[in-house]
Structures are given as structure tokens and as C-alpha cells.
PDB file of C-alpha atoms and ligand atoms in Angstrom:
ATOM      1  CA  UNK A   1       0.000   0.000   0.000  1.00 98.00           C
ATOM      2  CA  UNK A   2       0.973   3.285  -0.588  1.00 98.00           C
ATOM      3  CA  UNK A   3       1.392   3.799   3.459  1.00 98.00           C
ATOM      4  CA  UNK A   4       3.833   0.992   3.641  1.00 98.00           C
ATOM      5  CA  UNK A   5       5.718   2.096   0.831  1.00 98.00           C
ATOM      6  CA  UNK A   6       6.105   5.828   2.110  1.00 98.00           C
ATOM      7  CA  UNK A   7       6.849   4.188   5.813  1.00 98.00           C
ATOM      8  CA  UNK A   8       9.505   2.051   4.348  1.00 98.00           C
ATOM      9  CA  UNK A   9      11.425   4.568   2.617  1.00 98.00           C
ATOM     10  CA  UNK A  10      11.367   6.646   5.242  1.00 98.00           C
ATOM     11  CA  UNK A  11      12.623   4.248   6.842  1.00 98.00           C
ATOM     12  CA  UNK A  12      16.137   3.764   4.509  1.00 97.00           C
ATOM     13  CA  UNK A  13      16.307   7.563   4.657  1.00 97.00           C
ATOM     14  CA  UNK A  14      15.571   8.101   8.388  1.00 98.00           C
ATOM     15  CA  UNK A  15      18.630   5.251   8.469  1.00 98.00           C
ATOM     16  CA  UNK A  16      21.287   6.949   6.392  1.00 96.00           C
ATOM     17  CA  UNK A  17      23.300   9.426   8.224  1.00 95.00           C
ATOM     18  CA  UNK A  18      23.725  12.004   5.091  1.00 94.00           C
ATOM     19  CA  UNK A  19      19.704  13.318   5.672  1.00 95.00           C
ATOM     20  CA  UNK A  20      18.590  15.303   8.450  1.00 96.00           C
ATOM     21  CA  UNK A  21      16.260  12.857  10.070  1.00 97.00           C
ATOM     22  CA  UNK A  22      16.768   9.725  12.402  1.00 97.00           C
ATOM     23  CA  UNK A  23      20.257   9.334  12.489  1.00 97.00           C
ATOM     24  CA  UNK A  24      22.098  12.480  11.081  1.00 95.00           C
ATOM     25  CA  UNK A  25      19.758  14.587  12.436  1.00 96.00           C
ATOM     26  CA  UNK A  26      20.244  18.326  13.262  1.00 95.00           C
ATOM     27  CA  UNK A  27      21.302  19.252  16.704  1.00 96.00           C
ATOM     28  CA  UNK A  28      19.478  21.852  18.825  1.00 96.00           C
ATOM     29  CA  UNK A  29      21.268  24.467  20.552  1.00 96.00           C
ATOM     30  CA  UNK A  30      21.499  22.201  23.869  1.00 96.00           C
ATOM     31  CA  UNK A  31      23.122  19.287  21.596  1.00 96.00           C
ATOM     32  CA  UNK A  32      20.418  17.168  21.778  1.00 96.00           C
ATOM     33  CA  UNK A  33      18.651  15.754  18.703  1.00 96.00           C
ATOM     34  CA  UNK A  34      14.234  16.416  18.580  1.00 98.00           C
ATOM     35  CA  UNK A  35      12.689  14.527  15.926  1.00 98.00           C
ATOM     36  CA  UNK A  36       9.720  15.172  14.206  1.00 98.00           C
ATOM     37  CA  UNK A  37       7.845  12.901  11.932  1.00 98.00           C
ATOM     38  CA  UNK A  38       4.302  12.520  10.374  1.00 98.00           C
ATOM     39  CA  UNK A  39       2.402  10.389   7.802  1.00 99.00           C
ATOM     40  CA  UNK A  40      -1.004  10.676   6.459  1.00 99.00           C
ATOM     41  CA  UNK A  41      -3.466   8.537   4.170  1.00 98.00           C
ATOM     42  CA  UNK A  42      -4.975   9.900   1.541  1.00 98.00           C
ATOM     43  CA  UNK A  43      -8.405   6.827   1.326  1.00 98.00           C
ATOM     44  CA  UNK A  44      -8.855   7.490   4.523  1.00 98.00           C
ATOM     45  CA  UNK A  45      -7.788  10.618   5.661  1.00 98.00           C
ATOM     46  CA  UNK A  46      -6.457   8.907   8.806  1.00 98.00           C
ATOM     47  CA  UNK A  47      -2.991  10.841  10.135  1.00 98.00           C
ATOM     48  CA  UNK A  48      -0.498  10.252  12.803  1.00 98.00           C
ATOM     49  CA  UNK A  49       2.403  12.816  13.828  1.00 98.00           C
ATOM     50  CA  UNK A  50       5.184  12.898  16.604  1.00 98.00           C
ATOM     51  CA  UNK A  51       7.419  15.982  17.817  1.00 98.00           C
ATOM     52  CA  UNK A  52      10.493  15.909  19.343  1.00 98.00           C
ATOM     53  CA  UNK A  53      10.849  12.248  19.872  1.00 98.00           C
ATOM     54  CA  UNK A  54      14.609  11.464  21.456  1.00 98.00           C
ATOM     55  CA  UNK A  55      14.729   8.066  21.813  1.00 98.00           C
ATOM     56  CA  UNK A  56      12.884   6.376  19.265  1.00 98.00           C
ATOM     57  CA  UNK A  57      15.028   5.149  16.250  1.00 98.00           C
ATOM     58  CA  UNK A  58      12.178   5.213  13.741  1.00 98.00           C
ATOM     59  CA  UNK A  59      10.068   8.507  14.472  1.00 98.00           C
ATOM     60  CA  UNK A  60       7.989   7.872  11.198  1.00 98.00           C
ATOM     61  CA  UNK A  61       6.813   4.458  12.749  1.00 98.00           C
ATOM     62  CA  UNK A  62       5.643   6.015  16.114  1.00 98.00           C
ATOM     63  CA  UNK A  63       3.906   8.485  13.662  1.00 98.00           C
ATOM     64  CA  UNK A  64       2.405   5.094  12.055  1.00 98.00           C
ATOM     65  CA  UNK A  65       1.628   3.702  15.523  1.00 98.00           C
ATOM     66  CA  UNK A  66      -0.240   6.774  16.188  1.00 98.00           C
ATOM     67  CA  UNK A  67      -2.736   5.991  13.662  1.00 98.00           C
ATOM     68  CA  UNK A  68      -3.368   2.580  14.646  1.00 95.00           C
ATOM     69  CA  UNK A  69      -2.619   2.713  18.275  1.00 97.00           C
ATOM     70  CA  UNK A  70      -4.429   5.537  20.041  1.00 98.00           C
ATOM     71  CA  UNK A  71      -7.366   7.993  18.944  1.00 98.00           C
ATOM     72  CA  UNK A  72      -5.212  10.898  18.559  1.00 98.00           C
ATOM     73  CA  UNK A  73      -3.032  12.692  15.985  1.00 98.00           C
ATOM     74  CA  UNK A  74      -0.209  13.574  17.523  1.00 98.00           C
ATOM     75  CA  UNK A  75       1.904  13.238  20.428  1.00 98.00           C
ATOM     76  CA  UNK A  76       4.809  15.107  21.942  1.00 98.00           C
ATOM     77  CA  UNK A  77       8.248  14.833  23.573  1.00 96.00           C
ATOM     78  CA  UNK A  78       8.679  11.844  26.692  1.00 97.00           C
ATOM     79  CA  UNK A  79       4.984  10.969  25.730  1.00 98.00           C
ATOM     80  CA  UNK A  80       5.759   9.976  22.564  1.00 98.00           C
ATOM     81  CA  UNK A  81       8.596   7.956  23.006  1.00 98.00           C
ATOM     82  CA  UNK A  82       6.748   6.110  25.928  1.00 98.00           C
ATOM     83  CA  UNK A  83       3.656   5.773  23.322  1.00 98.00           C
ATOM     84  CA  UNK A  84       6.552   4.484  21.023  1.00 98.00           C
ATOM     85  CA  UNK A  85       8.312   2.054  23.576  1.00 98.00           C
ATOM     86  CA  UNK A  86       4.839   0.587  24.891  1.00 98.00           C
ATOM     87  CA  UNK A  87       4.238  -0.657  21.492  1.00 98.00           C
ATOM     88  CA  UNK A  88       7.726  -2.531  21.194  1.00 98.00           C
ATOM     89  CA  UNK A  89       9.200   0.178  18.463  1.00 98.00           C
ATOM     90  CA  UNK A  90      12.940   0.224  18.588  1.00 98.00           C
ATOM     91  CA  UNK A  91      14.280   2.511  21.185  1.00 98.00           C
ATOM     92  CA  UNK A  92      18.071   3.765  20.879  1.00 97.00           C
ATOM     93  CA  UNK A  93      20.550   5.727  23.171  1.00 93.00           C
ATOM     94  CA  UNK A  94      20.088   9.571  21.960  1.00 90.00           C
ATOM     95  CA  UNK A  95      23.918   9.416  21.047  1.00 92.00           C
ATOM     96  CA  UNK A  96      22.840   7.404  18.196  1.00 95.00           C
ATOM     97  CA  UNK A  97      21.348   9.648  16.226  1.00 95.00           C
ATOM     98  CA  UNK A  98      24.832  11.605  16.748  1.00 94.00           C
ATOM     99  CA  UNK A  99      27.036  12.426  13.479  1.00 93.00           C
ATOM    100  CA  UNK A 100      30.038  14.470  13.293  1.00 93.00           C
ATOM    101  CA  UNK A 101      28.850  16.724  10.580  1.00 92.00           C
ATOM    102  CA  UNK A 102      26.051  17.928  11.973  1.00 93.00           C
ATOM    103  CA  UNK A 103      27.822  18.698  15.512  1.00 94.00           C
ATOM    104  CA  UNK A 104      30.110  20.571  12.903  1.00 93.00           C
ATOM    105  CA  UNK A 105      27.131  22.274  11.631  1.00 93.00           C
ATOM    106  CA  UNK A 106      25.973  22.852  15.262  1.00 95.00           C
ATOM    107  CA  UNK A 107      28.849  24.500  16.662  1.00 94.00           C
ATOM    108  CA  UNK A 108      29.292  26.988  13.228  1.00 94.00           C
ATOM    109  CA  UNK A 109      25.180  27.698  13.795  1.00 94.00           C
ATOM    110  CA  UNK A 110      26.043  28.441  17.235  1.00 95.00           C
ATOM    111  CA  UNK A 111      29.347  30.824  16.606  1.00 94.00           C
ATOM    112  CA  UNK A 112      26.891  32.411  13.851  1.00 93.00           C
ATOM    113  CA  UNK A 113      24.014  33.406  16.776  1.00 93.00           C
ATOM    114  CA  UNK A 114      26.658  34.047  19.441  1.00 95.00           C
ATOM    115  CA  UNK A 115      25.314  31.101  21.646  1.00 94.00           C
ATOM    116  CA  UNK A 116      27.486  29.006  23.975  1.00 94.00           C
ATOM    117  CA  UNK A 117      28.794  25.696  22.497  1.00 94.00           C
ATOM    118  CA  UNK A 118      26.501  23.224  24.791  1.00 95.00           C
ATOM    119  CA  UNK A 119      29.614  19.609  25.964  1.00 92.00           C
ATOM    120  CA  UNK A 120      29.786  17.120  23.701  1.00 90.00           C
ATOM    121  CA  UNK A 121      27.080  14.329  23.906  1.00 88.00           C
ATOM    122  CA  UNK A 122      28.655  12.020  26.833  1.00 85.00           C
ATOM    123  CA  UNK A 123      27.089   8.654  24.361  1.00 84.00           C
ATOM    124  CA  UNK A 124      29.202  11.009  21.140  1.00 85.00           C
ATOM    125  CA  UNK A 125      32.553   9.169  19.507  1.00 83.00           C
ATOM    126  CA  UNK A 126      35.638  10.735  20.388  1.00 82.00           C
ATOM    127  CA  UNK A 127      36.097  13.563  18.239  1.00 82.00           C
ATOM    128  CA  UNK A 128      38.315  13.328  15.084  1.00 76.00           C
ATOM    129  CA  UNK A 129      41.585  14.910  15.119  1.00 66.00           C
ATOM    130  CA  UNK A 130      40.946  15.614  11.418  1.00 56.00           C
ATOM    131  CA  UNK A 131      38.474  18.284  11.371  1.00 50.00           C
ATOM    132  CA  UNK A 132      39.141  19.599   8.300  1.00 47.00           C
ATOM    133  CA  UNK A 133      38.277  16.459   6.518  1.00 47.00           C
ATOM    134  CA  UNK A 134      34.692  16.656   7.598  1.00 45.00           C
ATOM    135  CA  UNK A 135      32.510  17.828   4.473  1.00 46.00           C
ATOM    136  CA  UNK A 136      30.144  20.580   5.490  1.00 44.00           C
ATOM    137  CA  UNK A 137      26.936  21.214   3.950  1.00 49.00           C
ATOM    138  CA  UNK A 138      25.209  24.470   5.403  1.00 49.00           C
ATOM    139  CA  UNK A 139      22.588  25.558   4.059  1.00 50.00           C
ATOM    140  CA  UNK A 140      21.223  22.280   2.434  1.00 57.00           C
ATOM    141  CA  UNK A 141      18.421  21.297   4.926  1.00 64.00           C
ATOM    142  CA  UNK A 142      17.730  17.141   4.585  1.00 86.00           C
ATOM    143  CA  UNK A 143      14.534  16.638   5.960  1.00 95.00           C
ATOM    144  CA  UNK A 144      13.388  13.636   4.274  1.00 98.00           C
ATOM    145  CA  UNK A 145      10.002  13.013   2.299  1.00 98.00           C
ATOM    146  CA  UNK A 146       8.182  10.930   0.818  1.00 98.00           C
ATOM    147  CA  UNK A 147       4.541  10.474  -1.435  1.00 98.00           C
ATOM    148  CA  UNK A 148       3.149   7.432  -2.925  1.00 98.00           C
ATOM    149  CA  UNK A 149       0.421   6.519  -5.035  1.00 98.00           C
ATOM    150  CA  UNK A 150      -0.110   2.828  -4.710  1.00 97.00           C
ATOM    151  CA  UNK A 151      -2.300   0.358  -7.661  1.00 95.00           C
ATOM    152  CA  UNK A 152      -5.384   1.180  -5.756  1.00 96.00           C
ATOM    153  CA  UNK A 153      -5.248   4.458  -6.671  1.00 96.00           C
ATOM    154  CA  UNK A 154      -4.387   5.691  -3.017  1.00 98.00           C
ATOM    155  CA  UNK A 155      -2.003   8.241  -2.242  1.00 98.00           C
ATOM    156  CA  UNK A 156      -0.043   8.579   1.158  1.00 98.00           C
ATOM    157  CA  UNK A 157       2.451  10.873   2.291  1.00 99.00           C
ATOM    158  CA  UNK A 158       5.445  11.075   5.343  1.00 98.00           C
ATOM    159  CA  UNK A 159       7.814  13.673   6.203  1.00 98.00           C
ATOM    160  CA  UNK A 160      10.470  12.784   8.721  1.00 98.00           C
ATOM    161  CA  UNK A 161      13.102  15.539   9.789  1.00 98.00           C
ATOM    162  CA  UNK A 162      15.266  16.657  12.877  1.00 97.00           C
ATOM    163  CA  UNK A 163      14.081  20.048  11.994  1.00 96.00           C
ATOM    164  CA  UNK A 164      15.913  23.280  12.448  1.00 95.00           C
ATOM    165  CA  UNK A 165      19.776  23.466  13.189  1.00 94.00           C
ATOM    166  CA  UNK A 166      20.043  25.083  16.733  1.00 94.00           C
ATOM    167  CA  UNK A 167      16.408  25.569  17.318  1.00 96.00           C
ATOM    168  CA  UNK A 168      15.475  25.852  20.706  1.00 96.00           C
ATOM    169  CA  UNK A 169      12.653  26.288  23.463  1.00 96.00           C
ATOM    170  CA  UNK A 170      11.144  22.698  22.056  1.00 96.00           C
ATOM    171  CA  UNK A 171      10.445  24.811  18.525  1.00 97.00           C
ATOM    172  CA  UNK A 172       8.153  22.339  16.641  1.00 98.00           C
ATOM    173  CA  UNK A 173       8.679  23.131  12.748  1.00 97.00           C
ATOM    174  CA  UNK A 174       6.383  22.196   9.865  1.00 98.00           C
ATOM    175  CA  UNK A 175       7.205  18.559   9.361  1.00 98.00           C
ATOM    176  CA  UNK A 176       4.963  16.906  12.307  1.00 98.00           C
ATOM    177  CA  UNK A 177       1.822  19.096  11.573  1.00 98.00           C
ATOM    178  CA  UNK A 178      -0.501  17.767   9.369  1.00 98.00           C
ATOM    179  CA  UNK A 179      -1.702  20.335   6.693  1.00 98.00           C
ATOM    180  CA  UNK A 180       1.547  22.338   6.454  1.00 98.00           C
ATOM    181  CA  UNK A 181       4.971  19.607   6.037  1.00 98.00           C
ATOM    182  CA  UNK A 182       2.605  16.699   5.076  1.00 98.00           C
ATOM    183  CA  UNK A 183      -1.140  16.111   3.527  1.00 99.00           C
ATOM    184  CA  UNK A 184      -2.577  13.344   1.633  1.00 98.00           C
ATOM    185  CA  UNK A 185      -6.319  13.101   0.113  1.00 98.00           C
ATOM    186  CA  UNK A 186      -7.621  10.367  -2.519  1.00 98.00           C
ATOM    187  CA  UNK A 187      -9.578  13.848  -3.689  1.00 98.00           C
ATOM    188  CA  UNK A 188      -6.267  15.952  -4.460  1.00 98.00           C
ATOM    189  CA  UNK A 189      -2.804  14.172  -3.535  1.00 98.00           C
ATOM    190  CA  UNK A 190      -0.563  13.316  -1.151  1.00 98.00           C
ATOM    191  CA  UNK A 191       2.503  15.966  -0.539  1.00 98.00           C
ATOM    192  CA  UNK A 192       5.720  16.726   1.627  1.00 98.00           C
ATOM    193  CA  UNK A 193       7.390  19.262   1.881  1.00 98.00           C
ATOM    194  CA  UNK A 194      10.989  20.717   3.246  1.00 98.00           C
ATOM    195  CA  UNK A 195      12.266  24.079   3.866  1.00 97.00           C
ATOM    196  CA  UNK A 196      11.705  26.788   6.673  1.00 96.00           C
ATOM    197  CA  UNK A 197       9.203  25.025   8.458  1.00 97.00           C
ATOM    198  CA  UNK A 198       8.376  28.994  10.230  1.00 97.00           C
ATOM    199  CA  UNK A 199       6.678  29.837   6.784  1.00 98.00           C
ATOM    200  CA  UNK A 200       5.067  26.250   6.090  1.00 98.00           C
ATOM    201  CA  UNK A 201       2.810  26.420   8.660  1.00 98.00           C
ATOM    202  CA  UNK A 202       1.514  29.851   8.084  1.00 98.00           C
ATOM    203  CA  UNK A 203       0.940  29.191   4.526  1.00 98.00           C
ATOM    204  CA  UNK A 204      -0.638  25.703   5.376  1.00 98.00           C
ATOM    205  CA  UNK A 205       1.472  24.746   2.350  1.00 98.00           C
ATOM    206  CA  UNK A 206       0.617  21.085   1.867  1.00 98.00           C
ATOM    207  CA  UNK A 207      -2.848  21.840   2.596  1.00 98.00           C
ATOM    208  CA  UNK A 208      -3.092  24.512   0.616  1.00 98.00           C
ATOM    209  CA  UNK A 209      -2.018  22.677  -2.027  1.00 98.00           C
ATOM    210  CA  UNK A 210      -4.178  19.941  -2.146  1.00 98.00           C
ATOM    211  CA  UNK A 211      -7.059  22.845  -2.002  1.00 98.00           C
ATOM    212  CA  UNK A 212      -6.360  24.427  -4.664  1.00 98.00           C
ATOM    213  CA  UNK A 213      -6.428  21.063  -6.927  1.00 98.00           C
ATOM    214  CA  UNK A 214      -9.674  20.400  -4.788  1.00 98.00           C
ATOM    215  CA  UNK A 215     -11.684  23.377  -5.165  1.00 98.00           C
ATOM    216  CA  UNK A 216      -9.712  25.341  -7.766  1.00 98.00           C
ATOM    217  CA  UNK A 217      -9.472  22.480 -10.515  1.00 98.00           C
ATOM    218  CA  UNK A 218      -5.428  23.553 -10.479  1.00 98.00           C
ATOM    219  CA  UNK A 219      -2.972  20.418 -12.223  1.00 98.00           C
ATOM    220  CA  UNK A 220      -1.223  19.200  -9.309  1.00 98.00           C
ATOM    221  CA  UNK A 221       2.450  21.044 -10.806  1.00 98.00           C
ATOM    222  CA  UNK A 222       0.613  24.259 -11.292  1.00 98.00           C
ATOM    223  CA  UNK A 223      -0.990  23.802  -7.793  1.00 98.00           C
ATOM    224  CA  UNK A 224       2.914  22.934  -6.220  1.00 98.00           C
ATOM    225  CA  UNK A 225       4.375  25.846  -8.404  1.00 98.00           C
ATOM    226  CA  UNK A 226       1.548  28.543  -7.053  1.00 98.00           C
ATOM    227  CA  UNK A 227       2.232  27.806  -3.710  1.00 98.00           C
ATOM    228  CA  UNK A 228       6.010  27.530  -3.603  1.00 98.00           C
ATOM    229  CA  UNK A 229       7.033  29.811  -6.139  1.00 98.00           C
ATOM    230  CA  UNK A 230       4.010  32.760  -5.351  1.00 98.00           C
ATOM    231  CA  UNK A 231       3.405  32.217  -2.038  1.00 98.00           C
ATOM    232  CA  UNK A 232       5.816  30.692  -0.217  1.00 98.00           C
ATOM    233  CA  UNK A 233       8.302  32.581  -2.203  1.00 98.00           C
ATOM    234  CA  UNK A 234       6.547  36.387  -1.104  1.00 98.00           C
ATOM    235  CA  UNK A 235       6.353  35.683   2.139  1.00 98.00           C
ATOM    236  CA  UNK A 236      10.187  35.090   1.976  1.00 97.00           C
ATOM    237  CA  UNK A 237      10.424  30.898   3.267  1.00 97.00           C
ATOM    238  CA  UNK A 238      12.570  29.134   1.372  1.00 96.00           C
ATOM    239  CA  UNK A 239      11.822  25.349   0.662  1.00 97.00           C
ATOM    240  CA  UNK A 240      10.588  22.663  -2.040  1.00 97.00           C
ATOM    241  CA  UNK A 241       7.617  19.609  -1.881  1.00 98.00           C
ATOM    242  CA  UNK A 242       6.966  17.000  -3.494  1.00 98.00           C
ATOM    243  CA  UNK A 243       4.141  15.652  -4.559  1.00 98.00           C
ATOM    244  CA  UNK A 244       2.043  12.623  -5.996  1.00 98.00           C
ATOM    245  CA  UNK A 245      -2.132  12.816  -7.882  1.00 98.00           C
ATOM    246  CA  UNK A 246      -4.351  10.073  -7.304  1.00 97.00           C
ATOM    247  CA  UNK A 247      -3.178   9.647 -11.420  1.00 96.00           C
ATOM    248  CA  UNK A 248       0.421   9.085 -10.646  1.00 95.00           C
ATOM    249  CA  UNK A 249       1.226  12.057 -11.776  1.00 94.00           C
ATOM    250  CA  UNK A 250       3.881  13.400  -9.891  1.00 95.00           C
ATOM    251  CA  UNK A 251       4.911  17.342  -9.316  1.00 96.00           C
ATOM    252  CA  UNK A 252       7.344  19.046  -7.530  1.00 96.00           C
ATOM    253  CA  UNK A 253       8.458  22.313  -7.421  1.00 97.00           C
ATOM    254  CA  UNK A 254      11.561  24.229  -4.881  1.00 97.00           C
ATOM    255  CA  UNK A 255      12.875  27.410  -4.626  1.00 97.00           C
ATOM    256  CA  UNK A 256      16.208  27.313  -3.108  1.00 95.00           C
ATOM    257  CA  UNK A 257      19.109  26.461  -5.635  1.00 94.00           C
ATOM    258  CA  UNK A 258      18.587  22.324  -5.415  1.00 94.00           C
ATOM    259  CA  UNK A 259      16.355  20.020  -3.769  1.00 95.00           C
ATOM    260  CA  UNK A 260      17.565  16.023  -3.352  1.00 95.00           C
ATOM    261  CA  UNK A 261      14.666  14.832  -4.935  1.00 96.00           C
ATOM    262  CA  UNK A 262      13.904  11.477  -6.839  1.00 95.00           C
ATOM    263  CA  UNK A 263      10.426  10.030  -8.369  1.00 94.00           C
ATOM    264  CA  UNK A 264       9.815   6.290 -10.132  1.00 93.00           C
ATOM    265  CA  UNK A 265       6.781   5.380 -11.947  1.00 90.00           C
ATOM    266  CA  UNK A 266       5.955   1.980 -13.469  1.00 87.00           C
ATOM    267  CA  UNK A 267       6.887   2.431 -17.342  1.00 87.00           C
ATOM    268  CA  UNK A 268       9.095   5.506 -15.906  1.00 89.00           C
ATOM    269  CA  UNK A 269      13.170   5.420 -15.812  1.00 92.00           C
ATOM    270  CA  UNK A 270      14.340   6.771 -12.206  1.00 94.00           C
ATOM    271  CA  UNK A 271      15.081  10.366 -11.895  1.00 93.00           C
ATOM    272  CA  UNK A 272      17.261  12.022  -9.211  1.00 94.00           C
ATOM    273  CA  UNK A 273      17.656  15.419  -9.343  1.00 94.00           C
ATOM    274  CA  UNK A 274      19.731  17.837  -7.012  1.00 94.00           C
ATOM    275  CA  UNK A 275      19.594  21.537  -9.236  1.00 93.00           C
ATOM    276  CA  UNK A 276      17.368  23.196 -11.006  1.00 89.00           C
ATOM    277  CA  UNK A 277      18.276  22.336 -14.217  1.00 80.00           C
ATOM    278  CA  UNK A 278      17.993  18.806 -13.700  1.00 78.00           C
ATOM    279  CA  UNK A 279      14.569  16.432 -14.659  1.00 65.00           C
TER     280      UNK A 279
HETATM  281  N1  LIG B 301      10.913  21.780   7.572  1.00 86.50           N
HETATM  282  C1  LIG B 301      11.816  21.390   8.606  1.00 86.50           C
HETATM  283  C2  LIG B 301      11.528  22.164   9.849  1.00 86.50           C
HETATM  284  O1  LIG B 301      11.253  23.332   9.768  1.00 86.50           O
HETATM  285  C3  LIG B 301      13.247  21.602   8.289  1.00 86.50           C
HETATM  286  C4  LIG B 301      13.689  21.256   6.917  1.00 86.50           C
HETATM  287  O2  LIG B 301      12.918  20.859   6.071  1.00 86.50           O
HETATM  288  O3  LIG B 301      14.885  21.388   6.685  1.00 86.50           O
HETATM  289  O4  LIG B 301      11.641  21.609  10.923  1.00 86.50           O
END
């Protein structure tokens, strides 16, 4: 189903220490990583979301577990993880999520804001003696994403990221609220998007997007292009989606200078993207 599929991948992604979700996620300013995570299904409607989740390894599974294991939408911090735990999803030490680059990134994002440089995770590795070796990559944000349209016809979307570098105060971005980092509906599509999650959620943006195909009879690409390159872009955010019709037709539409992005259809060769200029 197309739930499974977007689970699973998010999954592999959440997994792979280059993206900024599960492990490789961004630090906040106290050094600790807060995950965020949610997944929606477009037959159904039905939606699950977690923020700030420390301990569990797979925060788009607790999102999952929401759906099917309590009557709620989403759940928050030490509640979440217990909601995880008490269903037998994998728990970790925080220091797993932990990756050199991103404590890189941390302690440049905290020079930048003139905060204090919070000890080194006790659970960290030893650092490296050859810091200049380390490849940064500011600026490029790695929330992951994913939208599926399954041979049913029904679409389903998850967004998994460990939002922003050096946020603070328990800052919750766009990626565990349903409506503006993730939306699905058979009626319009399933989408997820990345970026400055600030401006997401006061555009709605995956919401609004799936409204405008609704109501407005927009193609899914014009819809995505309206509200990332119009809106999203006036209001100054900077960030991309991705998204997936009840068709298979697939959109997607960024406007910061690349977006990792990659989309497979059945009769379709694979295409990864990472610029502009690309498919
Ligand atoms: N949207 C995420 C957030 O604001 C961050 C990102 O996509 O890079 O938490």
C-alpha cells in the first residue's frame, strides 16, 4: 500500500546518516537531537504525527503507531517515546542519532548566533583529530520526504526531519503538523514538503495545495508551483515539496538552488535530481 511504501522509505532515509532525520539529524542548541515525523493517508484521511521524539530510532513508525494505536493525531516529547516504547518500536541511546557533521554544523550555527557551544554528547565518539576532513553542507536542509500513489489508486504521504539546526525552546517546525509539512487526500494528492518550516505552517502549504487542486481544478504542478514559487516565495520561506495525484502524476516544485529529490513510476526510468536544471 501506498502507506507501507512511504513508511519504508522513510525508513532507509531516516537510516542513512547524510539526511537530516533519524540518524544524522540536526542538533538543537542544547546538543540534543528532537525529531519530528508525520504520515497521512490519503483513502482514509487517517494521520499520525510525533514531535520531538529522542529516543525512538524510527520517528515515522511512532507516527504510524499513532494511527493505529491511540485515537489521537499527535503526540509530543517523553509521551511519545513512551507511546513508542509501549508498542515494542525500537528505542536507541540519543547518542545514536549523533554524526560528526552535523555537531560541525551545530557549533558553526552556534558561533553564527553568538550562543554558547553546549559539551559534547557524553554517548558522542571521540572527536576526530581531522576536522578539516569533515565535508560541510550548510545551508542544504535534509529533511526527508516521501509520497506514494499505490495500484489502488491511493495516495499517502510522510515527512520525517530533525528540523531546524540550533532551534530551541522545544520549537516544533512544519514537518509533524498535518496540513503544512505533510497532507494526503484520494480527492487531491498526497505531498511533503521541506524548507523553513516557520513559513510552512503559516501558509498551510501542503494543505493549501491539495485545495487548490480540490476546489480550484489547479494540475497538481501548477498547484505545487503557485504555492512555492508565489506564495511561499513572497512571504520570503525558502523550501521545495513534493508531490504525488491520485493519477500518478507526480509534481514538484523548490525554490532554493537544489532540492535532493527522486520520483519512479511503473513504465518511468528513475530520476534524481539535485539543481534546477535537472529532470
Ligand atoms: N521543515 C523542517 C523544519 O522546519 C526543516 C527542513 O525541512 O529542513 O523543521
Amino acid at each position: 500500500s501506498a502507506m507501507d511504501a512511504v513508511e519504508a522509505s522513510i525508513h532507509l532515509l531516516e537510516d542513512d546518516p547524510l539526511f537530516n532525520a533519524g540518524r544524522g539529524a540536526a542538533f538543537t542548541a542544547e546538543g540534543r537531537n528532537e525529531l519530528d515525523a508525520s504520515i497521512m493517508d490519503g483513502a482514509t484521511l487517517a494521520a499520525g504525527a510525533v514531535a520531538g521524539v529522542t529516543t525512538t530510532r524510527h520517528p515515522i513508525s511512532a507516527a504510524r503507531a499513532v494511527i493505529e494505536g491511540s485515537s489521537h493525531v499527535m503526540l509530543g516529547g517523553e509521551g511519545a517515546d513512551a507511546f513508542a516504547r509501549s508498542l515494542g518500536l525500537e528505542q536507541v541511546d540519543p547518542g545514536y542519532f549523533f554524526t560528526e557533521r552535523r555537531w560541525r554544523s551545530l557549533e558553526k550555527g552556534l558561533a553564527r548566533l553568538g550562543l554558547p557551544i553546549p559539551p559534547r554528547p557524553a554517548s558522542a565518539p571521540e572527536a576526530p583529530s581531522a576536522r578539516a576532513a569533515l565535508v560541510h553542507e550548510e545551508g542544504k536542509h535534509g529533511t526527508v520526504g516521501v509520497v506514494a500513489r499505490d495500484i489502488h489508486g491511493n495516495v499517502a504521504a510522510g515527512t520525517s526531519t530533525g528540523g531546524a539546526l540550533a532551534k530551541r525552546w522545544g520549537r516544533v517546525g512544519d514537518s509533524p503538523i498535518i496540513g503544512a509539512g505533510t497532507y494526503a487526500s484520494n480527492q487531491a494528492g498526497a505531498v511533503s514538503c521541506t524548507g523553513a518550516g516557520e513559513y510552512f505552517i503559516r501558509l498551510g502549504v501542503a494543505h493549501e495545495i491539495c485545495a487548490l487542486v480540490r476546489h480550484r481544478g489547479l494540475s497538481l504542478q501548477d498547484a505545487v508551483d503557485q504555492v512555492v514559487q508565489r506564495d511561499l516565495t513572497a512571504l520570503g520561506g525558502e523550501g521545495g515539496v513534493i508531490a504525488v495525484g491520485p493519477d500518478g502524476r507526480l509534481a514538484w516544485s523548490f525554490n532554493t538552488t537544489g532540492m535532493y529529490r527522486a520520483r519512479i513510476a511503473d513504465g518511468r526510468p528513475l530520476e534524481v535530481g539535485v539543481y534546477k536544471d535537472e529532470p
